[in-house]
């Protein structure tokens, strides 16, 4: 372990300053917002330090790349991010992170102890047809449910190219040891919640280091059912979210607005992912729905419509933290797109988006949603021509309280192909979704906490008819592996 020559005055080759100390990275590492050529690596140090990063292709015996060391400071809660560029498309990378403090901390070329490791895969080039898979879920630590969570292990078993963390990555407004009163006010209150989840949920922490993550918020990162136009805590909550997630803030991804979170990612010729921010720009939920009411705001709505119309991907996945078909919250202040026959909600704006998709978009569009704490796959044949104009695939929760599916909103005529929630044969129904694109077919699956596939819905690229649906609950019942897992864990009161 040798410091680089002459990197710091008084630090000569072969010397090791007496006050140089290893600094731990107890909250793990996350690679985020991967494209065909770029990725962002996140970590956090236990106190101010200098952080080092080495990375290389997983199939390469060479030394790979080394990022310029970066300092962690208390002003950012000691969080650090590296933006990697000039990566190879469709390639698995491995990385090592370590940190040190003291004189010479920026000069060392190897860790003082064990390094923190991770891996991720870059996206295929936009003109490359390659199998791609992503998993998604949300709703982490709320309603009194605490780690450990089993869903991250099951998602890791699927070896996805990307994890879409679809909101409620913390429950800032629920009492936990980090904030017993569940009433966040300052950026430090929100930071404490993120630190708590990373520290207390090892399965999640391990999973986040095993793949590329795209994170977006929903309501509990700030407060229940919040609207950006009405929420005074937005700046503090947004600062903490950006500190703790590897959102690529380069202008090529999120433009020149430093607080923007909506963005898109191309994964080969067959898939484009559009990630919506359903919170910062929305009008108050209690406002009566109408042509002027918005969830997305004019700029984001136009960005989405333009992106969908210009995309030549076979499938366009739209990530929305709130549901199209499931009304949420009270009738006087609906929080999701659907209104459930109330006069609130955001169905006017949704109707305009659906009209745009039907008339201007060539890709087959699937909305990936969460928030509702159950799973559902539905299609929408809005003009009754026997061909669905779009689909919704809803999956959650990871660790918060599951609930039974409610009656879907009938406004746009959803055809429900599968739904499940609440209690089932293994107890409470924690779940995640998987979207896999290969050879012109998008397969949507829902998996439970023991790794059993609960459904499989296959959508052909031609999109000329109804999807192929397999309800695997009726085909085979519980899997042998799932039964063993249940037997092993059934005595644990913390089973998630």
PDB file of C-alpha atoms in Angstrom, residues 78-318:
ATOM      1  CA  UNK A  78     -20.731  13.221   4.315  1.00  0.00           C
ATOM      2  CA  UNK A  79     -22.381  11.833   1.176  1.00  0.00           C
ATOM      3  CA  UNK A  80     -20.264  11.569  -1.967  1.00  0.00           C
ATOM      4  CA  UNK A  81     -20.979  10.846  -5.621  1.00  0.00           C
ATOM      5  CA  UNK A  82     -18.778  10.129  -8.610  1.00  0.00           C
ATOM      6  CA  UNK A  83     -19.986  10.548 -12.194  1.00  0.00           C
ATOM      7  CA  UNK A  84     -18.316   8.016 -14.494  1.00  0.00           C
ATOM      8  CA  UNK A  85     -18.124   8.691 -18.225  1.00  0.00           C
ATOM      9  CA  UNK A  86     -16.817   6.964 -21.356  1.00  0.00           C
ATOM     10  CA  UNK A  87     -18.110   3.574 -20.221  1.00  0.00           C
ATOM     11  CA  UNK A  88     -18.801   0.745 -22.657  1.00  0.00           C
ATOM     12  CA  UNK A  89     -22.421  -0.073 -23.543  1.00  0.00           C
ATOM     13  CA  UNK A  90     -24.027  -3.299 -22.338  1.00  0.00           C
ATOM     14  CA  UNK A  91     -21.109  -4.039 -20.018  1.00  0.00           C
ATOM     15  CA  UNK A  92     -20.937  -5.164 -16.413  1.00  0.00           C
ATOM     16  CA  UNK A  93     -18.661  -3.082 -14.224  1.00  0.00           C
ATOM     17  CA  UNK A  94     -17.270  -3.712 -10.769  1.00  0.00           C
ATOM     18  CA  UNK A  95     -16.111  -0.980  -8.410  1.00  0.00           C
ATOM     19  CA  UNK A  96     -14.287  -0.560  -5.092  1.00  0.00           C
ATOM     20  CA  UNK A  97     -14.684   2.350  -2.701  1.00  0.00           C
ATOM     21  CA  UNK A  98     -12.638   3.267   0.341  1.00  0.00           C
ATOM     22  CA  UNK A  99     -12.096   6.338   2.500  1.00  0.00           C
ATOM     23  CA  UNK A 100      -9.457   7.756   4.814  1.00  0.00           C
ATOM     24  CA  UNK A 101      -8.833  10.869   6.848  1.00  0.00           C
ATOM     25  CA  UNK A 102      -5.648  12.615   7.922  1.00  0.00           C
ATOM     26  CA  UNK A 103      -2.568  13.926   6.163  1.00  0.00           C
ATOM     27  CA  UNK A 104      -1.990  11.958   2.962  1.00  0.00           C
ATOM     28  CA  UNK A 105      -5.572  10.659   2.704  1.00  0.00           C
ATOM     29  CA  UNK A 106      -5.840  11.846  -0.887  1.00  0.00           C
ATOM     30  CA  UNK A 107      -2.630  10.109  -1.935  1.00  0.00           C
ATOM     31  CA  UNK A 108      -3.178   6.488  -0.998  1.00  0.00           C
ATOM     32  CA  UNK A 109      -3.768   4.074  -3.862  1.00  0.00           C
ATOM     33  CA  UNK A 110      -5.148   1.112  -1.898  1.00  0.00           C
ATOM     34  CA  UNK A 111      -7.619   0.857   0.996  1.00  0.00           C
ATOM     35  CA  UNK A 112      -6.348   0.745   4.554  1.00  0.00           C
ATOM     36  CA  UNK A 113      -8.687  -2.173   5.204  1.00  0.00           C
ATOM     37  CA  UNK A 114     -11.484  -3.937   3.372  1.00  0.00           C
ATOM     38  CA  UNK A 115     -13.017  -1.916   0.524  1.00  0.00           C
ATOM     39  CA  UNK A 116     -16.742  -1.503  -0.142  1.00  0.00           C
ATOM     40  CA  UNK A 117     -17.601  -3.173  -3.434  1.00  0.00           C
ATOM     41  CA  UNK A 118     -20.429  -3.085  -5.954  1.00  0.00           C
ATOM     42  CA  UNK A 119     -21.346  -3.735  -9.538  1.00  0.00           C
ATOM     43  CA  UNK A 120     -23.704  -2.470 -12.229  1.00  0.00           C
ATOM     44  CA  UNK A 121     -24.419  -2.924 -15.920  1.00  0.00           C
ATOM     45  CA  UNK A 122     -24.516  -0.152 -18.490  1.00  0.00           C
ATOM     46  CA  UNK A 123     -27.407   0.071 -20.934  1.00  0.00           C
ATOM     47  CA  UNK A 124     -27.167  -1.371 -24.428  1.00  0.00           C
ATOM     48  CA  UNK A 125     -26.588   1.192 -27.166  1.00  0.00           C
ATOM     49  CA  UNK A 126     -29.814   2.717 -28.548  1.00  0.00           C
ATOM     50  CA  UNK A 127     -29.468   0.818 -31.825  1.00  0.00           C
ATOM     51  CA  UNK A 128     -28.655  -2.516 -30.165  1.00  0.00           C
ATOM     52  CA  UNK A 129     -31.311  -5.185 -29.698  1.00  0.00           C
ATOM     53  CA  UNK A 130     -30.429  -6.878 -26.439  1.00  0.00           C
ATOM     54  CA  UNK A 131     -32.454  -8.522 -23.654  1.00  0.00           C
ATOM     55  CA  UNK A 132     -33.092  -6.057 -20.825  1.00  0.00           C
ATOM     56  CA  UNK A 133     -34.774  -6.558 -17.471  1.00  0.00           C
ATOM     57  CA  UNK A 134     -35.689  -4.247 -14.649  1.00  0.00           C
ATOM     58  CA  UNK A 135     -37.445  -4.798 -11.341  1.00  0.00           C
ATOM     59  CA  UNK A 136     -39.494  -2.281  -9.401  1.00  0.00           C
ATOM     60  CA  UNK A 137     -41.292  -1.779  -6.117  1.00  0.00           C
ATOM     61  CA  UNK A 138     -41.525   0.861  -3.390  1.00  0.00           C
ATOM     62  CA  UNK A 139     -43.038   1.589   0.040  1.00  0.00           C
ATOM     63  CA  UNK A 140     -40.255   0.720   2.412  1.00  0.00           C
ATOM     64  CA  UNK A 141     -40.488   1.448   6.150  1.00  0.00           C
ATOM     65  CA  UNK A 142     -43.923   2.534   7.318  1.00  0.00           C
ATOM     66  CA  UNK A 143     -47.019   1.569   9.288  1.00  0.00           C
ATOM     67  CA  UNK A 144     -44.788   0.171  12.019  1.00  0.00           C
ATOM     68  CA  UNK A 145     -43.061  -2.320   9.717  1.00  0.00           C
ATOM     69  CA  UNK A 146     -39.312  -2.395  10.193  1.00  0.00           C
ATOM     70  CA  UNK A 147     -36.505  -4.390   8.547  1.00  0.00           C
ATOM     71  CA  UNK A 148     -35.296  -6.935   7.672  1.00  0.00           C
ATOM     72  CA  UNK A 149     -37.007  -7.064   4.286  1.00  0.00           C
ATOM     73  CA  UNK A 150     -36.932 -10.195   2.147  1.00  0.00           C
ATOM     74  CA  UNK A 151     -38.043  -8.590  -1.118  1.00  0.00           C
ATOM     75  CA  UNK A 152     -34.515  -7.211  -1.901  1.00  0.00           C
ATOM     76  CA  UNK A 153     -33.135 -10.762  -1.745  1.00  0.00           C
ATOM     77  CA  UNK A 154     -35.781 -11.986  -4.143  1.00  0.00           C
ATOM     78  CA  UNK A 155     -35.098  -9.087  -6.520  1.00  0.00           C
ATOM     79  CA  UNK A 156     -31.384  -9.917  -6.422  1.00  0.00           C
ATOM     80  CA  UNK A 157     -32.258 -13.495  -7.387  1.00  0.00           C
ATOM     81  CA  UNK A 158     -33.650 -12.139 -10.670  1.00  0.00           C
ATOM     82  CA  UNK A 159     -30.266 -10.518 -11.506  1.00  0.00           C
ATOM     83  CA  UNK A 160     -31.864  -7.422 -13.075  1.00  0.00           C
ATOM     84  CA  UNK A 161     -30.087  -4.860 -15.226  1.00  0.00           C
ATOM     85  CA  UNK A 162     -31.809  -2.062 -13.311  1.00  0.00           C
ATOM     86  CA  UNK A 163     -33.837  -1.451 -10.171  1.00  0.00           C
ATOM     87  CA  UNK A 164     -36.568   1.190 -10.358  1.00  0.00           C
ATOM     88  CA  UNK A 165     -37.159   2.370  -6.786  1.00  0.00           C
ATOM     89  CA  UNK A 166     -40.634   3.745  -7.252  1.00  0.00           C
ATOM     90  CA  UNK A 167     -41.177   6.016  -4.295  1.00  0.00           C
ATOM     91  CA  UNK A 168     -41.571   5.986  -0.520  1.00  0.00           C
ATOM     92  CA  UNK A 169     -37.919   5.109  -0.151  1.00  0.00           C
ATOM     93  CA  UNK A 170     -38.333   6.424   3.401  1.00  0.00           C
ATOM     94  CA  UNK A 171     -41.369   7.195   5.552  1.00  0.00           C
ATOM     95  CA  UNK A 172     -40.259  10.523   6.931  1.00  0.00           C
ATOM     96  CA  UNK A 173     -43.672  11.188   8.453  1.00  0.00           C
ATOM     97  CA  UNK A 174     -43.883   7.931  10.442  1.00  0.00           C
ATOM     98  CA  UNK A 175     -42.340   7.588  13.869  1.00  0.00           C
ATOM     99  CA  UNK A 176     -39.220   5.419  14.014  1.00  0.00           C
ATOM    100  CA  UNK A 177     -36.149   5.518  16.276  1.00  0.00           C
ATOM    101  CA  UNK A 178     -34.519   8.020  13.912  1.00  0.00           C
ATOM    102  CA  UNK A 179     -37.403  10.471  14.353  1.00  0.00           C
ATOM    103  CA  UNK A 180     -39.826   9.240  17.017  1.00  0.00           C
ATOM    104  CA  UNK A 181     -42.430  11.947  16.524  1.00  0.00           C
ATOM    105  CA  UNK A 182     -42.616  11.383  12.741  1.00  0.00           C
ATOM    106  CA  UNK A 183     -42.709  15.126  12.184  1.00  0.00           C
ATOM    107  CA  UNK A 184     -39.720  16.129  10.026  1.00  0.00           C
ATOM    108  CA  UNK A 185     -38.895  19.818   9.820  1.00  0.00           C
ATOM    109  CA  UNK A 186     -35.218  20.141   8.936  1.00  0.00           C
ATOM    110  CA  UNK A 187     -32.893  18.606   6.385  1.00  0.00           C
ATOM    111  CA  UNK A 188     -31.195  16.773   9.263  1.00  0.00           C
ATOM    112  CA  UNK A 189     -34.526  15.129  10.153  1.00  0.00           C
ATOM    113  CA  UNK A 190     -34.813  13.767   6.616  1.00  0.00           C
ATOM    114  CA  UNK A 191     -31.173  12.705   6.519  1.00  0.00           C
ATOM    115  CA  UNK A 192     -31.662  10.714   9.711  1.00  0.00           C
ATOM    116  CA  UNK A 193     -34.409   8.715   8.017  1.00  0.00           C
ATOM    117  CA  UNK A 194     -32.222   7.805   5.045  1.00  0.00           C
ATOM    118  CA  UNK A 195     -29.351   6.806   7.327  1.00  0.00           C
ATOM    119  CA  UNK A 196     -31.712   4.651   9.356  1.00  0.00           C
ATOM    120  CA  UNK A 197     -33.005   2.668   6.383  1.00  0.00           C
ATOM    121  CA  UNK A 198     -29.507   2.068   4.969  1.00  0.00           C
ATOM    122  CA  UNK A 199     -28.172   1.017   8.379  1.00  0.00           C
ATOM    123  CA  UNK A 200     -31.061  -1.183   9.488  1.00  0.00           C
ATOM    124  CA  UNK A 201     -31.977  -2.912   6.207  1.00  0.00           C
ATOM    125  CA  UNK A 202     -28.926  -4.977   5.183  1.00  0.00           C
ATOM    126  CA  UNK A 203     -30.809  -6.907   2.492  1.00  0.00           C
ATOM    127  CA  UNK A 204     -31.723  -3.646   0.800  1.00  0.00           C
ATOM    128  CA  UNK A 205     -28.223  -2.248   1.226  1.00  0.00           C
ATOM    129  CA  UNK A 206     -26.706  -5.366  -0.352  1.00  0.00           C
ATOM    130  CA  UNK A 207     -29.154  -5.307  -3.235  1.00  0.00           C
ATOM    131  CA  UNK A 208     -28.481  -1.650  -3.990  1.00  0.00           C
ATOM    132  CA  UNK A 209     -24.790  -2.470  -4.440  1.00  0.00           C
ATOM    133  CA  UNK A 210     -25.556  -5.276  -6.903  1.00  0.00           C
ATOM    134  CA  UNK A 211     -27.234  -3.419  -9.766  1.00  0.00           C
ATOM    135  CA  UNK A 212     -27.973  -0.002 -11.245  1.00  0.00           C
ATOM    136  CA  UNK A 213     -30.739   1.938  -9.480  1.00  0.00           C
ATOM    137  CA  UNK A 214     -33.115   4.633 -10.713  1.00  0.00           C
ATOM    138  CA  UNK A 215     -34.795   6.278  -7.722  1.00  0.00           C
ATOM    139  CA  UNK A 216     -37.761   8.634  -7.642  1.00  0.00           C
ATOM    140  CA  UNK A 217     -39.804   9.876  -4.717  1.00  0.00           C
ATOM    141  CA  UNK A 218     -43.474   9.691  -3.840  1.00  0.00           C
ATOM    142  CA  UNK A 219     -45.133  11.327  -0.856  1.00  0.00           C
ATOM    143  CA  UNK A 220     -43.479   9.902   2.267  1.00  0.00           C
ATOM    144  CA  UNK A 221     -40.075  11.305   1.382  1.00  0.00           C
ATOM    145  CA  UNK A 222     -41.661  14.590   2.497  1.00  0.00           C
ATOM    146  CA  UNK A 223     -45.081  14.080   4.100  1.00  0.00           C
ATOM    147  CA  UNK A 224     -48.287  12.228   3.358  1.00  0.00           C
ATOM    148  CA  UNK A 225     -49.959  13.221   0.058  1.00  0.00           C
ATOM    149  CA  UNK A 226     -47.892  16.387  -0.331  1.00  0.00           C
ATOM    150  CA  UNK A 227     -48.139  18.739  -3.293  1.00  0.00           C
ATOM    151  CA  UNK A 228     -45.162  20.820  -4.376  1.00  0.00           C
ATOM    152  CA  UNK A 229     -47.188  23.976  -4.784  1.00  0.00           C
ATOM    153  CA  UNK A 230     -48.279  23.796  -1.122  1.00  0.00           C
ATOM    154  CA  UNK A 231     -45.388  22.107   0.757  1.00  0.00           C
ATOM    155  CA  UNK A 232     -43.071  24.397   2.767  1.00  0.00           C
ATOM    156  CA  UNK A 233     -40.649  21.541   3.602  1.00  0.00           C
ATOM    157  CA  UNK A 234     -39.928  20.770  -0.055  1.00  0.00           C
ATOM    158  CA  UNK A 235     -36.427  22.352  -0.171  1.00  0.00           C
ATOM    159  CA  UNK A 236     -35.169  20.434   2.872  1.00  0.00           C
ATOM    160  CA  UNK A 237     -36.669  17.118   1.769  1.00  0.00           C
ATOM    161  CA  UNK A 238     -35.392  17.500  -1.786  1.00  0.00           C
ATOM    162  CA  UNK A 239     -31.885  18.291  -0.570  1.00  0.00           C
ATOM    163  CA  UNK A 240     -31.807  15.088   1.487  1.00  0.00           C
ATOM    164  CA  UNK A 241     -33.220  13.002  -1.371  1.00  0.00           C
ATOM    165  CA  UNK A 242     -30.558  14.282  -3.755  1.00  0.00           C
ATOM    166  CA  UNK A 243     -27.851  13.713  -1.155  1.00  0.00           C
ATOM    167  CA  UNK A 244     -28.855  10.092  -0.598  1.00  0.00           C
ATOM    168  CA  UNK A 245     -29.679   8.914  -4.131  1.00  0.00           C
ATOM    169  CA  UNK A 246     -27.334   8.865  -7.158  1.00  0.00           C
ATOM    170  CA  UNK A 247     -29.527  11.014  -9.383  1.00  0.00           C
ATOM    171  CA  UNK A 248     -27.496  12.158 -12.377  1.00  0.00           C
ATOM    172  CA  UNK A 249     -27.707  15.937 -12.186  1.00  0.00           C
ATOM    173  CA  UNK A 250     -25.785  16.519 -15.397  1.00  0.00           C
ATOM    174  CA  UNK A 251     -27.672  18.882 -17.706  1.00  0.00           C
ATOM    175  CA  UNK A 252     -27.888  16.163 -20.359  1.00  0.00           C
ATOM    176  CA  UNK A 253     -30.082  14.162 -17.954  1.00  0.00           C
ATOM    177  CA  UNK A 254     -31.987  16.615 -15.765  1.00  0.00           C
ATOM    178  CA  UNK A 255     -31.435  19.888 -17.582  1.00  0.00           C
ATOM    179  CA  UNK A 256     -30.348  23.107 -15.916  1.00  0.00           C
ATOM    180  CA  UNK A 257     -32.898  22.963 -13.081  1.00  0.00           C
ATOM    181  CA  UNK A 258     -30.950  21.830 -10.023  1.00  0.00           C
ATOM    182  CA  UNK A 259     -34.058  20.385  -8.380  1.00  0.00           C
ATOM    183  CA  UNK A 260     -35.445  18.484 -11.351  1.00  0.00           C
ATOM    184  CA  UNK A 261     -36.007  14.749 -10.859  1.00  0.00           C
ATOM    185  CA  UNK A 262     -37.939  13.648 -13.964  1.00  0.00           C
ATOM    186  CA  UNK A 263     -35.655  12.090 -16.558  1.00  0.00           C
ATOM    187  CA  UNK A 264     -35.475   9.330 -19.178  1.00  0.00           C
ATOM    188  CA  UNK A 265     -33.152   6.432 -19.986  1.00  0.00           C
ATOM    189  CA  UNK A 266     -32.732   4.453 -23.195  1.00  0.00           C
ATOM    190  CA  UNK A 267     -31.926   0.750 -22.799  1.00  0.00           C
ATOM    191  CA  UNK A 268     -31.208  -0.569 -26.277  1.00  0.00           C
ATOM    192  CA  UNK A 269     -33.515  -0.425 -29.267  1.00  0.00           C
ATOM    193  CA  UNK A 270     -36.459  -2.013 -27.490  1.00  0.00           C
ATOM    194  CA  UNK A 271     -36.914  -0.071 -24.258  1.00  0.00           C
ATOM    195  CA  UNK A 272     -37.053   3.537 -23.110  1.00  0.00           C
ATOM    196  CA  UNK A 273     -37.865   4.456 -19.514  1.00  0.00           C
ATOM    197  CA  UNK A 274     -39.533   7.771 -18.652  1.00  0.00           C
ATOM    198  CA  UNK A 275     -39.408   8.574 -14.922  1.00  0.00           C
ATOM    199  CA  UNK A 276     -42.049  11.035 -13.737  1.00  0.00           C
ATOM    200  CA  UNK A 277     -41.955  13.332 -10.734  1.00  0.00           C
ATOM    201  CA  UNK A 278     -45.565  13.216  -9.561  1.00  0.00           C
ATOM    202  CA  UNK A 279     -44.974  15.526  -6.579  1.00  0.00           C
ATOM    203  CA  UNK A 280     -42.994  18.729  -7.092  1.00  0.00           C
ATOM    204  CA  UNK A 281     -45.305  20.326  -9.635  1.00  0.00           C
ATOM    205  CA  UNK A 282     -48.746  19.053  -8.647  1.00  0.00           C
ATOM    206  CA  UNK A 283     -51.656  21.216  -7.604  1.00  0.00           C
ATOM    207  CA  UNK A 284     -53.291  20.699  -4.235  1.00  0.00           C
ATOM    208  CA  UNK A 285     -55.158  17.381  -4.163  1.00  0.00           C
ATOM    209  CA  UNK A 286     -58.242  19.077  -2.745  1.00  0.00           C
ATOM    210  CA  UNK A 287     -58.710  21.255  -5.814  1.00  0.00           C
ATOM    211  CA  UNK A 288     -61.603  20.215  -8.036  1.00  0.00           C
ATOM    212  CA  UNK A 289     -60.359  18.347 -11.089  1.00  0.00           C
ATOM    213  CA  UNK A 290     -60.595  20.152 -14.389  1.00  0.00           C
ATOM    214  CA  UNK A 291     -58.675  21.155 -17.524  1.00  0.00           C
ATOM    215  CA  UNK A 292     -56.271  23.381 -15.566  1.00  0.00           C
ATOM    216  CA  UNK A 293     -55.442  21.015 -12.718  1.00  0.00           C
ATOM    217  CA  UNK A 294     -52.068  19.326 -13.061  1.00  0.00           C
ATOM    218  CA  UNK A 295     -49.959  16.665 -11.411  1.00  0.00           C
ATOM    219  CA  UNK A 296     -46.968  17.027 -13.716  1.00  0.00           C
ATOM    220  CA  UNK A 297     -46.844  20.724 -14.457  1.00  0.00           C
ATOM    221  CA  UNK A 298     -46.795  22.092 -17.983  1.00  0.00           C
ATOM    222  CA  UNK A 299     -43.053  21.708 -18.600  1.00  0.00           C
ATOM    223  CA  UNK A 300     -42.868  18.076 -17.437  1.00  0.00           C
ATOM    224  CA  UNK A 301     -46.069  17.148 -19.300  1.00  0.00           C
ATOM    225  CA  UNK A 302     -44.728  18.573 -22.543  1.00  0.00           C
ATOM    226  CA  UNK A 303     -41.395  16.799 -21.950  1.00  0.00           C
ATOM    227  CA  UNK A 304     -43.215  13.468 -21.549  1.00  0.00           C
ATOM    228  CA  UNK A 305     -45.446  13.954 -24.581  1.00  0.00           C
ATOM    229  CA  UNK A 306     -42.529  15.012 -26.757  1.00  0.00           C
ATOM    230  CA  UNK A 307     -40.344  12.146 -25.546  1.00  0.00           C
ATOM    231  CA  UNK A 308     -43.017   9.523 -26.147  1.00  0.00           C
ATOM    232  CA  UNK A 309     -43.805  10.862 -29.608  1.00  0.00           C
ATOM    233  CA  UNK A 310     -40.150  10.997 -30.657  1.00  0.00           C
ATOM    234  CA  UNK A 311     -39.150   7.634 -29.218  1.00  0.00           C
ATOM    235  CA  UNK A 312     -38.503   4.788 -31.641  1.00  0.00           C
ATOM    236  CA  UNK A 313     -38.159   2.212 -28.850  1.00  0.00           C
ATOM    237  CA  UNK A 314     -40.388  -0.828 -29.160  1.00  0.00           C
ATOM    238  CA  UNK A 315     -41.689  -0.330 -25.636  1.00  0.00           C
ATOM    239  CA  UNK A 316     -41.956   2.884 -23.619  1.00  0.00           C
ATOM    240  CA  UNK A 317     -42.179   2.379 -19.873  1.00  0.00           C
ATOM    241  CA  UNK A 318     -43.550   5.326 -17.904  1.00  0.00           C
TER     242      UNK A 318
END
